[in-house]
Short mmCIF file of C-alpha atoms in Angstrom, two decimals:
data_model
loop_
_atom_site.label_atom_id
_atom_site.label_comp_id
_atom_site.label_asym_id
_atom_site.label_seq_id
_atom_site.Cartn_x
_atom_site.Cartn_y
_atom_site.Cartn_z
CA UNK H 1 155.47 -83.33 56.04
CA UNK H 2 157.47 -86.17 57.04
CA UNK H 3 159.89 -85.86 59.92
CA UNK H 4 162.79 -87.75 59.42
CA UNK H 5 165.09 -88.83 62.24
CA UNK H 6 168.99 -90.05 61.58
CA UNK H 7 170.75 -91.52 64.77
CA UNK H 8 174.47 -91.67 64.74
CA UNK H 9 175.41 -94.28 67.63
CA UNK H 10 179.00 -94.46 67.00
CA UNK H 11 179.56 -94.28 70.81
CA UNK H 12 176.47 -96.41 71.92
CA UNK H 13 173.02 -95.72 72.92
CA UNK H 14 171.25 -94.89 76.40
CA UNK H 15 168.21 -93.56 77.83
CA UNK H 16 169.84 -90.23 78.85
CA UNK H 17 171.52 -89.99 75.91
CA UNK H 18 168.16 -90.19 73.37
CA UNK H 19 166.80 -87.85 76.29
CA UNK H 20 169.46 -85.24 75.96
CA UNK H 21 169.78 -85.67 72.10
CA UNK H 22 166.12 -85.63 71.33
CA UNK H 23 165.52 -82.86 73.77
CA UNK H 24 167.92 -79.99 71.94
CA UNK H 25 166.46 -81.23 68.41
CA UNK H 26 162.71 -80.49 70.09
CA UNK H 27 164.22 -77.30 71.75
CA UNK H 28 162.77 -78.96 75.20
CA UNK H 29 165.34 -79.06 77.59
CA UNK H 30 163.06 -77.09 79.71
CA UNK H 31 160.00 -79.09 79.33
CA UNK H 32 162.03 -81.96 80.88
CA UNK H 33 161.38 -80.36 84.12
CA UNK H 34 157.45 -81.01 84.05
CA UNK H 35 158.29 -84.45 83.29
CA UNK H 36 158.02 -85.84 87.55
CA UNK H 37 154.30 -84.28 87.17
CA UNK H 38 153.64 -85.59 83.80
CA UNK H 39 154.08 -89.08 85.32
CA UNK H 40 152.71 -88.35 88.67
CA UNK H 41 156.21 -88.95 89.91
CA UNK H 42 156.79 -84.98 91.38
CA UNK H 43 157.66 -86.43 95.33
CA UNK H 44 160.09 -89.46 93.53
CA UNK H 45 162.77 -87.58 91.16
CA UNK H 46 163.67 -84.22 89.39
CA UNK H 47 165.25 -83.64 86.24
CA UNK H 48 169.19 -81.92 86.61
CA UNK H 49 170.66 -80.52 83.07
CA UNK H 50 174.41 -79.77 83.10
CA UNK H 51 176.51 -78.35 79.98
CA UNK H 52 179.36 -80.78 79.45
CA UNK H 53 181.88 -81.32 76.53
CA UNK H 54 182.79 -84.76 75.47
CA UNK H 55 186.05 -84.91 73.70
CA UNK H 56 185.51 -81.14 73.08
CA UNK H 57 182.05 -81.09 71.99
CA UNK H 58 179.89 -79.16 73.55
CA UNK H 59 176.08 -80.98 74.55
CA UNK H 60 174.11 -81.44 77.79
CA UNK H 61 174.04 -84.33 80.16
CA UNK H 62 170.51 -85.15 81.34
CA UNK H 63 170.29 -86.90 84.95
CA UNK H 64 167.44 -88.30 86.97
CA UNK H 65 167.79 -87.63 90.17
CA UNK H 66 166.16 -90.33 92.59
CA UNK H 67 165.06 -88.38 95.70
CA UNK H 68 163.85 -91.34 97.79
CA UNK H 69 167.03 -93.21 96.44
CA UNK H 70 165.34 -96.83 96.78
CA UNK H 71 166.00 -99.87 94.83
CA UNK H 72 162.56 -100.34 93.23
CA UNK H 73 162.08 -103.94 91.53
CA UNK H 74 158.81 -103.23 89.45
CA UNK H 75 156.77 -105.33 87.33
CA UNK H 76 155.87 -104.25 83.99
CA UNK H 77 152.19 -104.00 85.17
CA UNK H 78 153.08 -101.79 87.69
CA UNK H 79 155.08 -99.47 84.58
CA UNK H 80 152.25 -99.49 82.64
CA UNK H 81 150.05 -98.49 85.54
CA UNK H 82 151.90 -95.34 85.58
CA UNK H 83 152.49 -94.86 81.74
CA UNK H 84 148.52 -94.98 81.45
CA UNK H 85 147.72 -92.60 84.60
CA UNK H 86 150.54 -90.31 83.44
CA UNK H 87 149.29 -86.68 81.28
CA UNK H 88 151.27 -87.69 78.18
CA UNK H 89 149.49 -88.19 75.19
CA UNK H 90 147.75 -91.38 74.14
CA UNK H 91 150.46 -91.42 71.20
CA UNK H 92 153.30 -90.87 73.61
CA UNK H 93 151.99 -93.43 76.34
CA UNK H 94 151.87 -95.77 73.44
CA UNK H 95 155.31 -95.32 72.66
CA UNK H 96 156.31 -95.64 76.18
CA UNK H 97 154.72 -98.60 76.88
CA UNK H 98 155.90 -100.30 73.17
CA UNK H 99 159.33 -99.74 74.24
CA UNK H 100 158.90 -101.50 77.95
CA UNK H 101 157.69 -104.62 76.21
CA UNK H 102 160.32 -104.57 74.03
CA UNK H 103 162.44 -104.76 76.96
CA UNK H 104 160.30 -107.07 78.86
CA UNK H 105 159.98 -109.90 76.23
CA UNK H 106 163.91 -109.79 75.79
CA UNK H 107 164.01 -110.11 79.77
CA UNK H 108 161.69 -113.12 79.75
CA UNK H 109 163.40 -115.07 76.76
CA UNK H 110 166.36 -114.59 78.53
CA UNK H 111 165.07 -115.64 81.88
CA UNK H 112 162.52 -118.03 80.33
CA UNK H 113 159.65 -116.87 82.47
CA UNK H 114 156.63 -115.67 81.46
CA UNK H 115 156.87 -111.71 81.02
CA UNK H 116 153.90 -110.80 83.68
CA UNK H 117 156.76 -112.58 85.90
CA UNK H 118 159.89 -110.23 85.28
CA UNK H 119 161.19 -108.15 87.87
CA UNK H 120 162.66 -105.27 86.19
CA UNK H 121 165.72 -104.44 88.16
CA UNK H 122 167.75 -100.93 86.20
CA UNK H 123 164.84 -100.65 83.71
CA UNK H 124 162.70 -100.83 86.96
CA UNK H 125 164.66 -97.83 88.44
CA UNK H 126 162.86 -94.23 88.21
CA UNK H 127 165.84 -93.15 85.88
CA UNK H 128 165.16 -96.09 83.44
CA UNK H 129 161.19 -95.05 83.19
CA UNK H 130 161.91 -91.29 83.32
CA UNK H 131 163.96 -91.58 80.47
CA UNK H 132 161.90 -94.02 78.46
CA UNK H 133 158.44 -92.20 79.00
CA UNK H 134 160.59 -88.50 78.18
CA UNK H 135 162.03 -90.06 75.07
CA UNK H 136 158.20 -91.17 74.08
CA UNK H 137 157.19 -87.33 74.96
CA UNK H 138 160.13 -86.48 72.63
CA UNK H 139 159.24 -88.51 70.12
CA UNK H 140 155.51 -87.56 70.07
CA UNK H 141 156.44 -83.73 69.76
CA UNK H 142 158.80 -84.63 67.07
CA UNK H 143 156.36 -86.29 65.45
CA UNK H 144 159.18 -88.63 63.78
CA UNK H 145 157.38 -90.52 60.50
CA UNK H 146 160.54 -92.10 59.27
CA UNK H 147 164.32 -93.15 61.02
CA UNK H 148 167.67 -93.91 59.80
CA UNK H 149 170.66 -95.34 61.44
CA UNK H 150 174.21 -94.90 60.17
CA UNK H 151 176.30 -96.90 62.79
CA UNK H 152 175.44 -98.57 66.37
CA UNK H 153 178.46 -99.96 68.05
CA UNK H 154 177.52 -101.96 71.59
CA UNK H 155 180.92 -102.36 73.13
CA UNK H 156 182.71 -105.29 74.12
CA UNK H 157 184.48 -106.93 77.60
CA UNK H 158 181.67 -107.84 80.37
CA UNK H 159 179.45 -105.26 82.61
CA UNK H 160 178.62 -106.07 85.94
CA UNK H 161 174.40 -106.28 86.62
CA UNK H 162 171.83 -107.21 89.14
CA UNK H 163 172.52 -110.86 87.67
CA UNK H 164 175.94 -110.60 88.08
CA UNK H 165 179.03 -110.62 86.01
CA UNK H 166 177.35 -110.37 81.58
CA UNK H 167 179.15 -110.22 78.65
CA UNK H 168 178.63 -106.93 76.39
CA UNK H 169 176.12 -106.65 75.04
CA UNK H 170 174.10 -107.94 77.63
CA UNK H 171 171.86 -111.32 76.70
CA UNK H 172 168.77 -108.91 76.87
CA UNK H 173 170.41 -106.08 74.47
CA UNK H 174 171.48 -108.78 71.89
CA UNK H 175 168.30 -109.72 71.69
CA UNK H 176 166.53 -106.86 71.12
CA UNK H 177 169.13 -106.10 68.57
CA UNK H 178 168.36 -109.11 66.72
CA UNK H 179 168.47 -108.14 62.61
CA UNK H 180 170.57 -105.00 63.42
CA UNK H 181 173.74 -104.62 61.84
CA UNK H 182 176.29 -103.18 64.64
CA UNK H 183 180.14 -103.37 66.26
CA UNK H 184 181.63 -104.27 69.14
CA UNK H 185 183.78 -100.58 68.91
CA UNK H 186 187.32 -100.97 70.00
CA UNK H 187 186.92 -100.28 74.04
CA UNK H 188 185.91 -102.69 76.69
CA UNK H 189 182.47 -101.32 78.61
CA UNK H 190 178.52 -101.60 78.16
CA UNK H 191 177.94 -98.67 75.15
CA UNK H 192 174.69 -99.75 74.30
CA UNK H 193 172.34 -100.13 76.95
CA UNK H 194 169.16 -102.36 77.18
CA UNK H 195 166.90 -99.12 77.07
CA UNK H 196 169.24 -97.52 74.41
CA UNK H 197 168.61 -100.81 72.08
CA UNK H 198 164.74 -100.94 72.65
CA UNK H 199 164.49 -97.14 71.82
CA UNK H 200 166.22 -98.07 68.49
CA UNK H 201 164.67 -101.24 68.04
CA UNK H 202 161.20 -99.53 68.48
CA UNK H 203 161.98 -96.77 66.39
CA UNK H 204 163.04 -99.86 63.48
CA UNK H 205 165.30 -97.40 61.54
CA UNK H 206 166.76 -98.63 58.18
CA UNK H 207 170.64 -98.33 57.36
CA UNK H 208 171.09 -96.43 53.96
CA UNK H 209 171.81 -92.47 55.24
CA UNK H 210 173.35 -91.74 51.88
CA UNK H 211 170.47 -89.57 50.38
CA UNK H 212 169.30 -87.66 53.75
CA UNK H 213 170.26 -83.92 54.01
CA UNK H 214 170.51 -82.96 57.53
CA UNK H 215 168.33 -79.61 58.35
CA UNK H 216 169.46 -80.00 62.41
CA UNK H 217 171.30 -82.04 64.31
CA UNK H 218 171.80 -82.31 68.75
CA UNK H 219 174.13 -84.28 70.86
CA UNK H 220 173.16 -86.37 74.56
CA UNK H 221 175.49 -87.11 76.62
CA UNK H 222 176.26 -89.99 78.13
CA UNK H 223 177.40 -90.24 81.85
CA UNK H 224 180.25 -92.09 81.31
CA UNK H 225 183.64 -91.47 79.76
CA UNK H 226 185.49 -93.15 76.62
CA UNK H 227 188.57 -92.65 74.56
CA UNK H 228 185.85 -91.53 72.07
CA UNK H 229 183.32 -89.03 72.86
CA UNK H 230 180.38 -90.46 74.72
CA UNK H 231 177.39 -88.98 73.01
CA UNK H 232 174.48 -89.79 70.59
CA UNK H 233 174.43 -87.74 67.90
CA UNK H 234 170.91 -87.23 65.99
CA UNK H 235 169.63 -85.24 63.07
CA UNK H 236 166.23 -84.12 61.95
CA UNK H 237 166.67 -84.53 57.91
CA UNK H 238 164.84 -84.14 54.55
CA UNK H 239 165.46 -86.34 51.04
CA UNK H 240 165.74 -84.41 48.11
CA UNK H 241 164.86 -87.45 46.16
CA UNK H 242 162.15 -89.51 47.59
CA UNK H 243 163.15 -93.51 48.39
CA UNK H 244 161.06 -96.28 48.36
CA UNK H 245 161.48 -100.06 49.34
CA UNK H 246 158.98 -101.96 46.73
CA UNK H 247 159.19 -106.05 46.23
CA UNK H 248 159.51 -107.13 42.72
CA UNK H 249 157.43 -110.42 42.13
CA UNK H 250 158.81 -113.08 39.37
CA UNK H 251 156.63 -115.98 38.14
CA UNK H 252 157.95 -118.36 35.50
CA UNK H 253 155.06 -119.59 33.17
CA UNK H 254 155.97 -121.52 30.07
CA UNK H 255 152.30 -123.82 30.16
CA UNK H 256 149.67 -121.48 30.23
CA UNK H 257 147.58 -119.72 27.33
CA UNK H 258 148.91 -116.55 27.06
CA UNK H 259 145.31 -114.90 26.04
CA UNK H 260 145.04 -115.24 29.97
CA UNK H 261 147.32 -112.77 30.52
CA UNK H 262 145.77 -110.19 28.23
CA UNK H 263 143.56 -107.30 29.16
CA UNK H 264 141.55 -108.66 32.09
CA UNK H 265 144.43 -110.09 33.82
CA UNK H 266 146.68 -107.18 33.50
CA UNK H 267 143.65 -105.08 34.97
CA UNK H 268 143.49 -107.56 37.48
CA UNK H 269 147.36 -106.55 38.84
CA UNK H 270 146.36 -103.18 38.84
CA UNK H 271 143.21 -103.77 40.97
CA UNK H 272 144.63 -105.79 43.67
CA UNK H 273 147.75 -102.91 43.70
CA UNK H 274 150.90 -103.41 40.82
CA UNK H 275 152.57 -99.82 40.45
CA UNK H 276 153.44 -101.52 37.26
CA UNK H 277 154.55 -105.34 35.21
CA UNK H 278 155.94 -106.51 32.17
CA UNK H 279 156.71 -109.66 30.33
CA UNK H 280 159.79 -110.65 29.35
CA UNK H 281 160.63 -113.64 26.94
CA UNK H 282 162.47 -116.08 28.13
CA UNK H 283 164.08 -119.52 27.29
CA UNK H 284 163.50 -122.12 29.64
CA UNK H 285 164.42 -126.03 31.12
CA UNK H 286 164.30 -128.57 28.07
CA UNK H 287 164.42 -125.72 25.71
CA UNK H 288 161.08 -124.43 26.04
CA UNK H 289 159.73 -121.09 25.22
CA UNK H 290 158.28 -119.34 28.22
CA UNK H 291 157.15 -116.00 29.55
CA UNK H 292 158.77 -114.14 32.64
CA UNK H 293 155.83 -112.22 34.18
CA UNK H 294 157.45 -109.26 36.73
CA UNK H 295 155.32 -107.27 39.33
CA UNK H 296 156.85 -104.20 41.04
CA UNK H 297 154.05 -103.81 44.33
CA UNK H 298 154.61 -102.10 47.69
CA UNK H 299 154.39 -104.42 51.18
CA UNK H 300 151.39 -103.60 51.52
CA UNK H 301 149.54 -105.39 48.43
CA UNK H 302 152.66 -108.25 48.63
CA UNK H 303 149.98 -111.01 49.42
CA UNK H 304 147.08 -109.54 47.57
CA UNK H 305 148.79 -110.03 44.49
CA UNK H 306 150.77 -113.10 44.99
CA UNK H 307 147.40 -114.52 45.50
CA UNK H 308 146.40 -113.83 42.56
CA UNK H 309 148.89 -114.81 40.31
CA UNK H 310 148.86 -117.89 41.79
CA UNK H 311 145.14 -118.33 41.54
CA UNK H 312 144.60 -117.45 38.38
CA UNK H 313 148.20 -118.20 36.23
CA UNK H 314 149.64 -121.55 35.58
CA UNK H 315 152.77 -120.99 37.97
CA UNK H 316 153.18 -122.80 40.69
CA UNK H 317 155.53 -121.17 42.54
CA UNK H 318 157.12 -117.22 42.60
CA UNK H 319 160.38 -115.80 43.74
CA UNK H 320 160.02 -112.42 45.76
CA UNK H 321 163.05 -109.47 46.70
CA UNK H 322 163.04 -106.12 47.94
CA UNK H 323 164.23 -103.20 46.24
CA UNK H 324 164.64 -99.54 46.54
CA UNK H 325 163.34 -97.15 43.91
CA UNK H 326 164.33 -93.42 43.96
CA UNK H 327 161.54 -90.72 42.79
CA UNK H 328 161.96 -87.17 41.79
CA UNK H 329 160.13 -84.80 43.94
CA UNK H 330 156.78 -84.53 41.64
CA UNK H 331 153.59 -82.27 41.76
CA UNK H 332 150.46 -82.43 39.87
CA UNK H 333 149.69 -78.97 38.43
CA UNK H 334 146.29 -78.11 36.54
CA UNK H 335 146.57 -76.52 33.39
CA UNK H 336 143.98 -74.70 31.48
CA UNK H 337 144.28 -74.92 27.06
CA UNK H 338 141.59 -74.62 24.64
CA UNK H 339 140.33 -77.93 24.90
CA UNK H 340 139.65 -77.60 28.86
CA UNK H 341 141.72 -78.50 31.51
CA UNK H 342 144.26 -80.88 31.69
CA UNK H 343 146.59 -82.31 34.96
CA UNK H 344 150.48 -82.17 34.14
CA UNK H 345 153.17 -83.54 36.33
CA UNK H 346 155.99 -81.79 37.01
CA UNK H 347 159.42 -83.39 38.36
CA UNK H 348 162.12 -81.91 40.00
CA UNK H 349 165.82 -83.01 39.19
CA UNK H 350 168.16 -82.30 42.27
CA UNK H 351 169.93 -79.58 39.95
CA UNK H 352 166.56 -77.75 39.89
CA UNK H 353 165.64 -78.39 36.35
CA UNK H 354 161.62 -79.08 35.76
CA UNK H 355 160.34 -82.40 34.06
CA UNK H 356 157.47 -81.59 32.57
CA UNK H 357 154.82 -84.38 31.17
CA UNK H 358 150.85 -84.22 30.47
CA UNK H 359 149.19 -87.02 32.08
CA UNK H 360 148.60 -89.53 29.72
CA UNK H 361 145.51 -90.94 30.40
CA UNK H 362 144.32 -87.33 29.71
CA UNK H 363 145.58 -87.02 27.00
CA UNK H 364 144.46 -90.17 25.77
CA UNK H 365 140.89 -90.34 26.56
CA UNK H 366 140.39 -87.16 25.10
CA UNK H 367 142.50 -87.46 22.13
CA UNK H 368 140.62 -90.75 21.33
CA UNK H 369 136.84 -88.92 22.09
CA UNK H 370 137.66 -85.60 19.78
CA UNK H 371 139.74 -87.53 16.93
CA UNK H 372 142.71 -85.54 17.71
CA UNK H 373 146.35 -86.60 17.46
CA UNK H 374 147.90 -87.38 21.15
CA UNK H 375 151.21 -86.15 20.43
CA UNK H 376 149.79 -83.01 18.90
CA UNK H 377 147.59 -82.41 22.31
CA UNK H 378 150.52 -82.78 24.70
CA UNK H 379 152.62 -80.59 22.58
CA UNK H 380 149.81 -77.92 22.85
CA UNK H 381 149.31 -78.40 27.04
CA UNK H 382 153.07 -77.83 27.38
CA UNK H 383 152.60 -74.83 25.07
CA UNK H 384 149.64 -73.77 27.61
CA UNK H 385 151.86 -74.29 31.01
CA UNK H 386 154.82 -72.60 29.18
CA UNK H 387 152.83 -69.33 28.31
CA UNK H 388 151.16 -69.16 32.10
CA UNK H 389 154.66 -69.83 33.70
#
């Protein structure tokens, strides 16, 4: 089952605020308080919940509390040192430490040192690495397959830091923001923090909510206050239809033999992974006749089969683009006639209505072996999975 988070950042993103949000979608809140022994951290901080309302909404404000209440200026060895000896799960430590060097590289490039080097100063804080290795333990309980995000604002004016006076966002959040579409909002202050935007950037959610049904949704609070409500609002959701991003592979060819692209070749595609190609006729420079050859692939196979058109056509060159493809929710079903069994897909339209189609390649190999019509075979296995439904 895929678990599908959607994260509403309208008023910015922080550590506490994934950790409060994530925590009421998990039903955790009180797990949070075996978090100081989880990390091996019991004698440094505690965990204090409060119920809040932000602009009327009602959510709870998780706070670290720092009980030696020293300025700690860590290295990210020294992080990971306690990530690894933690109790969390390998998955979880994983995601803890992913998210630190998120941070960390940002904090180099922007310090152009090496990232062994960096001094984390608030990421470095107990709070910071409290709320980053709870948000992995979140996350791993979750078990979150897939993310969306519908809006990420940053805010705008300039934030005082252990570097001083820094415009919003900070240099390290806009870079880990990089390829992010997001706003400035319309109040001065730091919204999005640099552990906020590496829990987003880790999670690498795409933009297009549009099709996701939400089944439960939690709010974290933020500590401070805005004209809007400070809080993250996230939503565990489903997809009634099921959305895919494929690339779709062009290639040109107007010199080539075209028995080439027969049989073997098309065989070929579907070997090295094309969910499916066609030609297309087309007219090209100096009048010439030519063939457009398409391939629809996922990532995955992208350079498996651009290799081999390339290889073995006369192109020499392809153009490339992603695109999204939207699938009914399908099932295979196993339906028994008098010729044997036979596999028949069944689709689901999001008004409920059935789609209901024999595989072909059953049909066909065993219309072709008994010298029976194909058409007159499906009609009987729909017959079949009509009577037994």
């Amino acid at each position: 089952m895929k678990n599908i988070l959607k994260i509403e950042a309208f008023s910015g993103a922080s550590g506490d605020m994934f950790l409060g949000a994530l925590a009421g979608l998990a039903d955790a809140y009180e797990e949070l308080f075996d978090l100081p022994s989880i990390l091996n951290l019991k004698n440094e901080t505690e965990v204090l919940i409060t119920d809040v309302k932000k602009n009327g909404i009602s959510c709870k404000h998780v706070k670290i509390i720092d009980l030696v209440n020293e300025h700690h200026h860590r290295h990210l060895s020294h992080i990971i040192e306690i990530i690894k000896k933690s109790s969390l799960t390998e998955n979880a430590k994983k995601i803890a430490i992913d998210i630190f060097n998120i941070i960390g590289k940002a904090e180099a490039e922007v310090h152009n040192i090496p990232i062994e080097k960096i001094h984390f100063h608030e990421v470095g804080a107990i709070d910071s690495i409290m709320d980053i290795c709870g948000t992995a333990y979140l996350l791993d309980k979750l078990n979150i397959t897939e993310s969306y995000i519908c809006s990420l604002t940053t805010g705008k004016g300039f934030v005082n830091t252990a570097h001083g006076l820094l415009p919003v966002p900070c240099p390290a959040t806009k870079l880990i923001i990089e390829g992010f579409s997001y706003d400035f909002g319309n109040e001065e202050g730091e919204k999005l923090t640099p552990t906020g935007a590496a829990i987003i950037n880790y999670l690498q959610p795409k933009r297009n909510c549009s099709d996701l049904i939400d089944i439960k949704t939690s709010y974290g609070a933020g500590e401070k206050n805005f004209n809007a409500p400070n809080v993250l609002r996230v939503s565990l959701c489903k997809k009634e239809n099921i959305s895919n991003e494929l690339i779709v592979v062009e290639a040109n060819i107007d010199d080539g033999n075209n028995e080439h692209l027969g049989v073997e070749f098309q065989n070929r595609l579907f070997e090295f992974g094309a969910i499916e190609f066609y030609y297309s006729q087309i007219l090209m420079k100096k009048g010439r006749p030519g063939i457009l050859l398409t391939v629809i692939c996922k990532q995955e196979n992208f350079n498996s089969i651009t290799d081999f058109v390339l290889n073995f056509s006369t192109t020499i060159g392809l153009k490339y683009f992603t695109v999204n493809r939207i699938e009914l929710k399908r099932e295979i079903v196993n339906v028994e006639t008098e010729y044997g069994i036979f596999r028949v897909k069944i689709s689901y339209t999001p008004n409920g209505e059935k789609k209901i189609k024999p595989e072909s390649e059953d049909v066909l190999n065993y219309a072709i072996k008994n010298n029976l019509n194909p058409k007159t075979l499906s009609q009987k296995i729909l017959g079949a999975y009509e009577k037994g439904n």
